[in-house]
Amino acid sequence: MSLDPSAAEFEYDRDTRVDKRDDGAFTATLTDGWTTFTTHPNGGYVLGTALNALGQTLSQPDPLVASAFFLRPAAPGPADIRTRTIREGRRTATGESVLEQGGKEIVRATATYGDLAPDPAARVLALEGPPRLPAPEDCPVLPEFDRPEGVSIAHRVDYRFPDRPRWLDGHKDGRPHNEFWMRFADGRQADTGSLAAMVDFAIPAVLEIGEFSTITVELTVHVRARPAPGWLACRVYTKHVAGGLHEEDMEIWDSSGTLVAQARQLAMLV
Amino acid sequence: MSLDPSAAEFEYDRDTRVDKRDDGAFTATLTDGWTTFTTHPNGGYVLGTALNALGQTLSQPDPLVASAFFLRPAAPGPADIRTRTIREGRRTATGESVLEQGGKEIVRATATYGDLAPDPAARVLALEGPPRLPAPEDCPVLPEFDRPEGVSIAHRVDYRFPDRPRWLDGHKDGRPHNEFWMRFADGRQADTGSLAAMVDFAIPAVLEIGEFSTITVELTVHVRARPAPGWLACRVYTKHVAGGLHEEDMEIWDSSGTLVAQARQLAMLV
């Protein structure tokens, strides 16, 4: 069950809800509210659901690092989640979470949790800053992102781009690098658990070079800080494509200009 | 057993050798030849040993992506490795490998393997190039790296720096970014399996800011191509330190200027 009764008011919490069974495993229902233009539920949403169960299994509050292998596309419908504690240490706890549908593994995540409560005494080095974006209210709402048919995640997540992505107009010679704002559409604020999902909410950068069909093999996310409320500034980019594979990097910065999550995935062109 | 009898001539192959037992698990002996100045065997060396067993378990030849969680420091001595196939697909195979010592998990790795045989028809995008370094023979052999006592990995691996790292002279105000050459000291050429280990062979970049005690929580490596023979050009850097945690990125480029591996780890200052 959800630990915070009020949380169920928000779409993300309702749709990633997990219920613990008597045997210790969890059940969940993946909804059709987070589909991308692959028509499948977004991988980050599926990972967030798997981590929701793991977070209830481990003693530490915040995911520090999670690695997820995407074994098969998810489908809206019931899912079973098995979690297991690998090691509980003093500062960190590590466990795994396997989400299955129809008896087949969809996502296998391993994660280390810890405590990201702010520590004013801790050293801070920040050699790069957030994307320099116009204020969100000065970025137009693109008609293609205004509650489109089919791509249901764009009903759950607000995106604001300072410049119209060139792939929307059929260009295939762009630079696979986009900077944009993002937030949950229903006013839910990001937290460390949802950041681990949101790092997969970007439109793939390789669309800018005409690659429209890419599937994630593995995604690793580092959650670096508890986010301040408000819009999230994001940077997504790909630098290397070779042999049918590419990496995609994603950074999320909060409204105070702090890096709160960074992720890299290896994806395959299909 | 090692599949290639001639491979045992080289230190890396001899020291990562695994033997399959009748029950399907593997045994290995971690040697004292790869210790860092933590006095423990290098994490990449331990991961390489675990992947050596996984590579004999899966049907595909090359690791594409591996994620390793480092649960406890390794020690020279015997180790048990249990591998398991998670999914064998058409283009990729995914499995896990758990290396234990004294009944306790040291490293847990999950990896997807595939085939990195060159495909001349595949699209290539390379938005960043290799480090611009003087030729290896024009980089001096630093006395501190010339078979030092204690840090045995510096006997197994040749390092060449174009500029003397400032931390060697006690400076703590540097930039956590180093570019250097690397190769196995005994003439062994890198391959996709050993690259997954070598991404952890860099001197930690945070030494340049006076942080000498850092332990890896998790490391993800993407192996992007089969390397050409010769010296490897490397770039290691940290951009963000906060809350006692930092990421470290490592890139390895082969002698033809191709990106052959990129890795990121989350590490904890202790």
XYZ file of C-alpha atoms in Angstrom:
540
model
C 0.000 0.000 0.000
C 0.991 3.604 -0.382
C 2.574 4.923 2.813
C 1.186 8.425 2.409
C -2.605 8.458 2.008
C -2.544 11.901 0.406
C -0.099 10.717 -2.224
C -2.826 8.863 -4.074
C -4.233 12.220 -5.137
C -1.521 12.529 -7.770
C -1.419 10.589 -11.011
C 2.170 9.389 -10.637
C 1.577 8.003 -7.155
C -1.717 6.382 -8.111
C -0.194 4.812 -11.231
C 2.985 3.497 -9.527
C 1.130 2.203 -6.477
C 2.262 -1.196 -5.239
C 0.492 -3.514 -2.799
C 2.383 -5.991 -0.695
C 1.034 -9.518 -0.725
C 1.222 -11.967 2.151
C 4.182 -13.728 0.502
C 6.240 -10.513 0.532
C 5.998 -9.852 -3.200
C 4.163 -6.826 -4.547
C 1.446 -6.382 -7.131
C 0.966 -3.322 -9.293
C -1.114 -2.286 -12.277
C 0.713 -0.490 -15.055
C -1.711 2.003 -16.544
C -2.070 3.283 -20.099
C -1.337 6.824 -18.889
C 2.427 6.862 -19.550
C 2.741 5.508 -23.072
C 5.240 7.010 -25.482
C 5.091 6.917 -29.226
C 6.373 3.358 -29.062
C 2.806 2.724 -27.686
C 4.412 0.999 -24.644
C 4.511 2.395 -21.108
C 7.576 4.590 -20.646
C 10.535 2.697 -19.202
C 11.076 5.283 -16.478
C 7.485 4.854 -15.341
C 7.977 1.084 -15.150
C 11.272 1.554 -13.284
C 9.603 4.005 -10.886
C 6.990 1.372 -10.097
C 9.675 -1.260 -9.460
C 11.610 1.153 -7.225
C 8.439 2.057 -5.347
C 8.395 -1.540 -4.097
C 12.131 -1.556 -3.404
C 11.879 1.676 -1.423
C 9.418 -0.072 0.880
C 11.864 -2.968 1.280
C 15.059 -1.091 2.206
C 15.686 0.980 5.344
C 17.187 4.067 3.652
C 14.955 6.835 2.254
C 16.498 7.938 -1.050
C 17.709 6.087 -4.144
C 21.329 7.136 -4.733
C 21.938 4.993 -7.791
C 19.747 2.579 -9.711
C 20.610 0.455 -12.705
C 17.759 -1.033 -14.726
C 17.917 -3.588 -17.511
C 14.904 -3.444 -19.829
C 14.300 -7.014 -20.924
C 10.952 -6.791 -22.681
C 8.481 -3.989 -23.468
C 5.922 -3.437 -20.742
C 2.187 -3.424 -21.424
C -0.643 -1.777 -19.509
C -2.024 -4.322 -17.029
C -1.118 -6.242 -13.896
C 2.485 -6.777 -12.824
C 4.236 -8.687 -10.079
C 7.288 -7.246 -8.352
C 9.759 -9.281 -6.319
C 12.233 -7.346 -4.195
C 15.220 -8.590 -2.268
C 17.648 -6.966 0.123
C 21.240 -7.571 -0.951
C 23.024 -5.651 1.782
C 21.980 -3.298 4.567
C 24.976 -1.219 5.636
C 25.394 1.735 7.934
C 25.188 4.479 5.312
C 23.638 2.611 2.400
C 21.309 -0.254 1.573
C 21.337 -2.215 -1.683
C 18.590 -4.350 -3.132
C 17.045 -5.574 -6.340
C 13.563 -5.351 -7.760
C 12.269 -7.486 -10.606
C 9.024 -6.521 -12.326
C 7.282 -9.270 -14.257
C 4.205 -9.465 -16.431
C 2.699 -12.804 -17.441
C 5.575 -14.575 -15.695
C 8.239 -12.830 -17.812
C 10.788 -10.321 -16.584
C 10.147 -6.841 -17.915
C 12.604 -4.790 -15.857
C 15.327 -5.848 -13.455
C 16.620 -3.029 -11.267
C 19.425 -3.000 -8.731
C 19.741 0.049 -6.533
C 21.625 1.498 -3.596
C 19.648 3.748 -1.278
C 20.963 6.240 1.264
C 20.034 9.515 2.903
C 20.112 12.690 0.803
C 19.024 15.003 3.624
C 20.959 18.236 2.995
C 24.322 18.373 4.767
C 25.501 22.013 4.881
C 28.979 20.862 5.933
C 29.485 18.649 2.888
C 31.811 19.775 0.137
C 30.171 20.997 -3.054
C 31.839 21.092 -6.460
C 29.732 22.031 -9.490
C 31.815 22.423 -12.634
C 28.783 22.676 -14.872
C 25.584 24.613 -14.372
C 21.993 24.086 -15.432
C 20.732 24.753 -18.956
C 20.242 28.466 -19.605
C 16.574 28.544 -20.506
C 14.018 31.353 -20.784
C 11.462 31.205 -17.970
C 8.941 28.382 -18.472
C 6.116 30.892 -18.951
C 8.074 32.408 -21.833
C 8.324 29.044 -23.609
C 5.326 28.377 -25.855
C 3.134 25.325 -25.342
C 3.755 23.329 -28.490
C 0.517 22.117 -30.086
C 2.075 18.673 -30.632
C 2.572 18.370 -26.867
C -0.830 19.753 -25.874
C -2.621 16.553 -24.848
C -1.830 14.647 -28.047
C -3.604 11.447 -28.973
C -1.695 8.219 -28.366
C 1.314 9.585 -26.506
C -0.386 9.597 -23.126
C 2.747 10.571 -21.143
C 2.358 14.070 -22.615
C -0.913 14.341 -20.664
C 0.877 13.500 -17.424
C 3.996 15.592 -17.951
C 4.281 19.240 -19.004
C 7.148 19.969 -21.396
C 8.332 23.453 -22.341
C 10.919 23.942 -25.084
C 12.629 27.284 -25.691
C 13.009 26.392 -29.367
C 10.762 24.210 -31.416
C 12.509 20.805 -31.798
C 13.456 20.485 -35.438
C 12.386 16.851 -35.745
C 8.770 17.992 -35.309
C 9.023 19.523 -38.782
C 10.704 16.560 -40.394
C 14.329 17.694 -40.113
C 16.811 14.846 -39.658
C 20.079 16.752 -39.631
C 19.938 18.288 -36.195
C 22.133 18.060 -33.181
C 21.003 15.359 -30.745
C 20.924 17.768 -27.809
C 17.832 19.332 -26.282
C 17.269 21.532 -23.254
C 13.779 21.992 -21.863
C 11.580 22.344 -18.799
C 9.566 19.514 -17.318
C 7.129 18.971 -14.438
C 4.238 16.726 -13.543
C 1.081 18.168 -15.142
C -1.086 17.731 -12.042
C 1.121 19.758 -9.705
C 2.894 16.849 -8.018
C 6.387 17.936 -7.005
C 9.348 15.770 -7.915
C 11.050 13.822 -5.150
C 14.039 11.506 -5.189
C 11.901 8.473 -6.035
C 10.131 10.069 -8.981
C 13.376 11.604 -10.305
C 14.614 8.062 -10.930
C 11.659 7.717 -13.311
C 11.715 11.234 -14.775
C 15.231 10.816 -16.183
C 13.575 8.649 -18.844
C 10.789 11.155 -19.646
C 12.761 13.117 -22.268
C 11.990 12.860 -25.965
C 14.959 10.822 -27.297
C 17.687 13.140 -28.548
C 18.367 10.945 -31.593
C 15.052 12.023 -33.114
C 17.029 15.100 -34.159
C 19.135 12.906 -36.436
C 16.144 11.016 -37.831
C 16.370 7.933 -35.634
C 12.822 7.341 -34.457
C 13.026 3.783 -33.231
C 15.321 3.226 -30.297
C 14.895 0.935 -27.311
C 16.656 1.196 -23.977
C 18.905 -1.714 -23.062
C 20.046 -0.357 -19.705
C 19.623 2.889 -17.777
C 21.640 4.034 -14.772
C 20.459 7.007 -12.744
C 22.295 8.874 -10.004
C 19.959 10.874 -7.783
C 22.177 13.623 -6.405
C 19.926 15.748 -4.187
C 16.355 16.178 -2.973
C 14.759 18.595 -5.452
C 13.342 21.996 -4.583
C 9.708 22.483 -5.706
C 8.987 23.858 -9.132
C 9.897 23.314 -12.756
C 12.851 21.069 -13.577
C 15.453 22.167 -16.127
C 16.597 19.236 -18.263
C 19.388 18.520 -20.708
C 19.306 15.394 -22.884
C 21.990 14.514 -25.405
C 23.698 11.798 -27.404
C 27.319 12.145 -28.511
C 28.149 8.728 -29.939
C 26.218 6.454 -32.274
C 27.981 3.346 -33.605
C 27.188 -0.255 -34.400
C 23.457 0.319 -33.926
C 23.960 1.519 -30.354
C 23.991 4.918 -28.734
C 24.233 6.376 -25.282
C 21.786 9.006 -24.074
C 22.627 11.298 -21.178
C 19.994 13.144 -19.186
C 20.466 15.736 -16.465
C 17.748 17.223 -14.273
C 18.299 20.461 -12.342
C 15.854 21.851 -9.817
C 14.484 25.394 -9.530
C 17.373 26.380 -7.240
C 19.925 25.446 -9.910
C 21.091 22.233 -8.231
C 21.832 19.078 -10.206
C 19.334 16.618 -8.744
C 19.655 13.663 -11.117
C 21.896 12.483 -13.926
C 21.346 9.403 -16.005
C 22.881 7.565 -18.893
C 21.296 4.839 -20.933
C 22.554 2.504 -23.608
C 19.976 2.170 -26.341
C 19.697 0.152 -29.527
C 18.411 1.370 -32.861
C 15.830 -1.062 -34.194
C 38.906 -22.979 -17.612
C 40.354 -20.447 -19.949
C 39.070 -21.027 -23.454
C 42.259 -19.866 -25.124
C 45.329 -21.732 -23.846
C 47.685 -19.011 -25.060
C 45.799 -16.389 -23.062
C 47.331 -17.576 -19.807
C 50.622 -16.064 -20.922
C 49.369 -12.624 -19.960
C 49.004 -11.357 -16.408
C 45.431 -10.118 -16.805
C 44.229 -13.436 -18.190
C 46.093 -15.476 -15.602
C 44.799 -13.302 -12.750
C 41.151 -13.224 -13.903
C 41.058 -16.919 -14.712
C 37.915 -18.738 -13.631
C 37.339 -22.475 -13.359
C 33.900 -23.993 -13.697
C 32.918 -26.448 -10.991
C 30.629 -29.423 -11.436
C 27.734 -27.487 -9.864
C 27.980 -24.777 -12.531
C 29.512 -22.115 -10.293
C 33.024 -20.819 -10.877
C 36.052 -20.462 -8.662
C 38.742 -17.831 -9.028
C 41.723 -16.552 -7.083
C 42.025 -12.794 -6.780
C 45.723 -12.012 -6.755
C 47.646 -9.222 -5.017
C 48.814 -7.922 -8.388
C 46.087 -5.296 -8.912
C 45.949 -3.429 -5.626
C 45.475 0.324 -5.570
C 46.513 2.669 -2.817
C 43.435 1.546 -0.894
C 45.492 -1.716 -0.539
C 42.479 -3.614 -1.948
C 42.289 -5.219 -5.374
C 41.043 -2.696 -7.942
C 37.281 -2.878 -8.478
C 37.654 -3.118 -12.243
C 39.904 -6.141 -11.848
C 37.303 -7.807 -9.613
C 34.538 -6.920 -12.087
C 36.656 -8.281 -14.948
C 36.955 -11.580 -13.115
C 33.191 -11.730 -12.509
C 32.507 -10.920 -16.171
C 35.001 -13.551 -17.276
C 32.647 -16.137 -15.764
C 29.552 -14.450 -17.201
C 31.102 -14.350 -20.658
C 31.420 -18.138 -20.505
C 27.747 -18.369 -19.507
C 26.116 -16.253 -22.207
C 26.009 -16.961 -25.930
C 27.057 -13.506 -27.188
C 30.734 -12.522 -27.476
C 31.019 -8.916 -26.263
C 29.797 -7.072 -23.172
C 27.739 -4.096 -24.381
C 26.816 -2.761 -20.965
C 27.628 -3.923 -17.455
C 26.515 -2.466 -14.149
C 28.384 -3.500 -11.015
C 27.501 -2.789 -7.400
C 30.517 -2.929 -5.087
C 29.215 -4.254 -1.803
C 32.403 -4.917 0.153
C 36.131 -4.464 -0.501
C 37.746 -7.476 -2.146
C 40.834 -9.154 -0.725
C 43.477 -11.258 -2.451
C 42.470 -14.901 -2.152
C 39.861 -17.383 -3.328
C 36.478 -16.298 -4.644
C 33.307 -18.027 -5.770
C 31.315 -16.741 -8.722
C 27.726 -17.635 -9.450
C 26.346 -16.686 -12.841
C 22.811 -16.828 -14.139
C 21.265 -16.233 -17.535
C 18.401 -13.745 -17.302
C 17.422 -13.600 -20.955
C 18.867 -14.895 -24.191
C 17.455 -12.883 -27.080
C 18.204 -12.744 -30.770
C 20.635 -9.815 -30.702
C 21.522 -9.682 -27.000
C 21.903 -11.852 -23.926
C 21.586 -10.629 -20.345
C 22.870 -12.281 -17.213
C 24.180 -11.634 -13.743
C 27.379 -12.600 -11.992
C 27.890 -12.489 -8.237
C 31.412 -12.755 -6.854
C 31.684 -13.813 -3.223
C 34.533 -14.228 -0.760
C 34.015 -16.014 2.546
C 30.320 -16.399 1.747
C 29.790 -12.634 1.401
C 28.934 -10.752 -1.772
C 31.776 -8.556 -2.967
C 30.520 -7.515 -6.407
C 27.178 -8.048 -8.113
C 27.233 -7.396 -11.842
C 24.420 -7.446 -14.369
C 25.364 -7.240 -18.017
C 23.985 -7.399 -21.521
C 26.210 -8.978 -24.144
C 25.971 -8.693 -27.916
C 28.149 -8.739 -31.009
C 30.459 -5.770 -31.642
C 31.898 -7.143 -34.883
C 32.410 -4.062 -37.077
C 29.425 -3.232 -39.287
C 30.548 -0.877 -42.069
C 26.915 -0.122 -42.930
C 26.042 1.110 -39.441
C 25.573 4.806 -38.852
C 28.377 6.566 -36.986
C 28.028 9.820 -35.084
C 30.963 11.066 -33.023
C 30.383 14.543 -31.593
C 33.471 14.391 -29.406
C 36.936 13.164 -30.211
C 39.699 11.541 -28.213
C 41.959 13.467 -25.845
C 44.636 15.413 -27.722
C 47.759 13.939 -26.211
C 51.424 13.998 -27.205
C 52.615 10.608 -28.442
C 53.085 8.124 -25.569
C 56.842 8.037 -26.181
C 56.936 11.803 -25.652
C 55.272 11.491 -22.240
C 57.796 10.916 -19.438
C 57.598 7.842 -17.225
C 56.775 9.332 -13.833
C 59.020 7.938 -11.091
C 55.986 7.512 -8.827
C 54.462 5.171 -11.417
C 57.638 3.235 -12.145
C 56.929 -0.003 -10.279
C 56.016 1.622 -6.968
C 55.791 -0.333 -3.740
C 52.277 -1.173 -2.550
C 50.278 -0.026 -5.538
C 50.739 -3.219 -7.489
C 48.362 -2.270 -10.333
C 51.062 0.183 -11.500
C 53.253 -2.867 -12.222
C 50.548 -4.387 -14.416
C 49.443 -1.237 -16.226
C 51.584 1.389 -17.966
C 50.383 4.956 -17.491
C 51.715 7.960 -19.445
C 50.686 11.493 -18.499
C 51.429 14.487 -20.724
C 51.573 16.700 -17.626
C 52.602 15.698 -14.162
C 49.383 15.315 -12.089
C 49.388 18.122 -9.545
C 48.206 15.944 -6.654
C 51.567 14.129 -6.791
C 53.141 17.304 -5.419
C 50.545 17.920 -2.740
C 48.313 20.345 -4.619
C 44.630 20.098 -3.688
C 43.171 22.880 -5.799
C 43.275 21.289 -9.203
C 40.667 20.448 -11.753
C 39.381 16.880 -11.400
C 40.058 16.066 -15.032
C 42.955 14.026 -16.365
C 43.891 12.765 -19.804
C 46.503 10.058 -20.193
C 47.646 6.955 -22.038
C 47.193 3.448 -20.688
C 48.061 -0.114 -21.721
C 48.787 -3.459 -20.135
C 52.474 -3.526 -19.150
C 53.095 -7.028 -20.488
C 51.944 -6.346 -24.035
C 48.478 -7.833 -23.765
C 46.131 -5.980 -26.092
C 42.813 -4.712 -24.777
C 39.670 -6.494 -25.880
C 36.035 -5.878 -25.091
C 36.174 -8.014 -21.946
C 39.213 -6.309 -20.465
C 37.902 -2.830 -21.378
C 35.068 -3.413 -18.902
C 37.784 -3.704 -16.246
C 40.134 -1.002 -17.548
C 37.508 1.740 -17.194
C 38.240 1.510 -13.451
C 42.052 1.645 -13.838
C 42.317 5.465 -13.788
C 43.710 7.325 -10.817
C 40.594 8.933 -9.274
C 40.128 12.455 -10.636
C 39.106 13.784 -7.208
C 42.687 13.422 -5.991
C 43.199 16.723 -7.800
C 40.869 18.391 -5.270
C 42.471 16.674 -2.281
C 39.962 13.853 -1.834
C 42.072 10.740 -1.382
C 39.552 8.341 0.071
C 36.707 7.456 -2.234
C 34.952 4.129 -2.707
C 32.884 3.060 -5.677
C 29.239 2.344 -4.983
C 28.272 1.445 -8.554
C 29.953 1.494 -11.941
C 28.284 1.225 -15.337
C 30.378 0.635 -18.430
C 29.327 0.775 -22.056
C 31.729 -1.065 -24.353
C 31.223 0.627 -27.706
C 33.634 -1.095 -30.090
C 36.344 -3.750 -30.342
C 39.605 -1.879 -29.766
C 42.440 -1.624 -32.261
C 45.832 -2.726 -30.873
C 48.065 -0.208 -29.140
C 47.965 2.461 -26.498
C 44.582 3.610 -25.187
C 43.847 7.318 -24.783
C 41.833 7.968 -21.634
C 39.861 10.849 -20.163
C 38.699 10.733 -16.540
C 36.735 13.505 -14.851
C 34.372 14.487 -12.077
C 32.031 17.463 -12.462
C 29.809 17.248 -9.405
C 30.591 16.576 -5.752
C 27.770 16.970 -3.208
C 26.544 15.304 -0.051
C 29.647 13.113 0.172
C 29.022 11.621 -3.262
C 30.543 12.210 -6.668
C 30.302 10.776 -10.127
C 33.412 9.855 -12.106
C 33.321 9.527 -15.874
C 35.916 7.601 -17.824
C 36.339 7.315 -21.582
C 38.742 5.026 -23.415
C 39.680 5.643 -27.047
C 41.721 3.223 -29.128
C 44.744 3.954 -31.302
C 42.498 4.572 -34.313
C 40.665 7.363 -32.472
C 37.491 5.371 -31.838
C 35.597 5.579 -28.560
C 35.750 1.985 -27.315
C 34.403 2.305 -23.771
C 32.724 4.888 -21.589
C 31.912 4.452 -17.941
C 30.401 6.360 -15.076
C 30.594 5.469 -11.430
C 28.953 6.833 -8.322
C 31.477 6.999 -5.500
C 31.333 7.972 -1.859
C 33.901 10.023 0.026
C 34.841 8.235 3.240
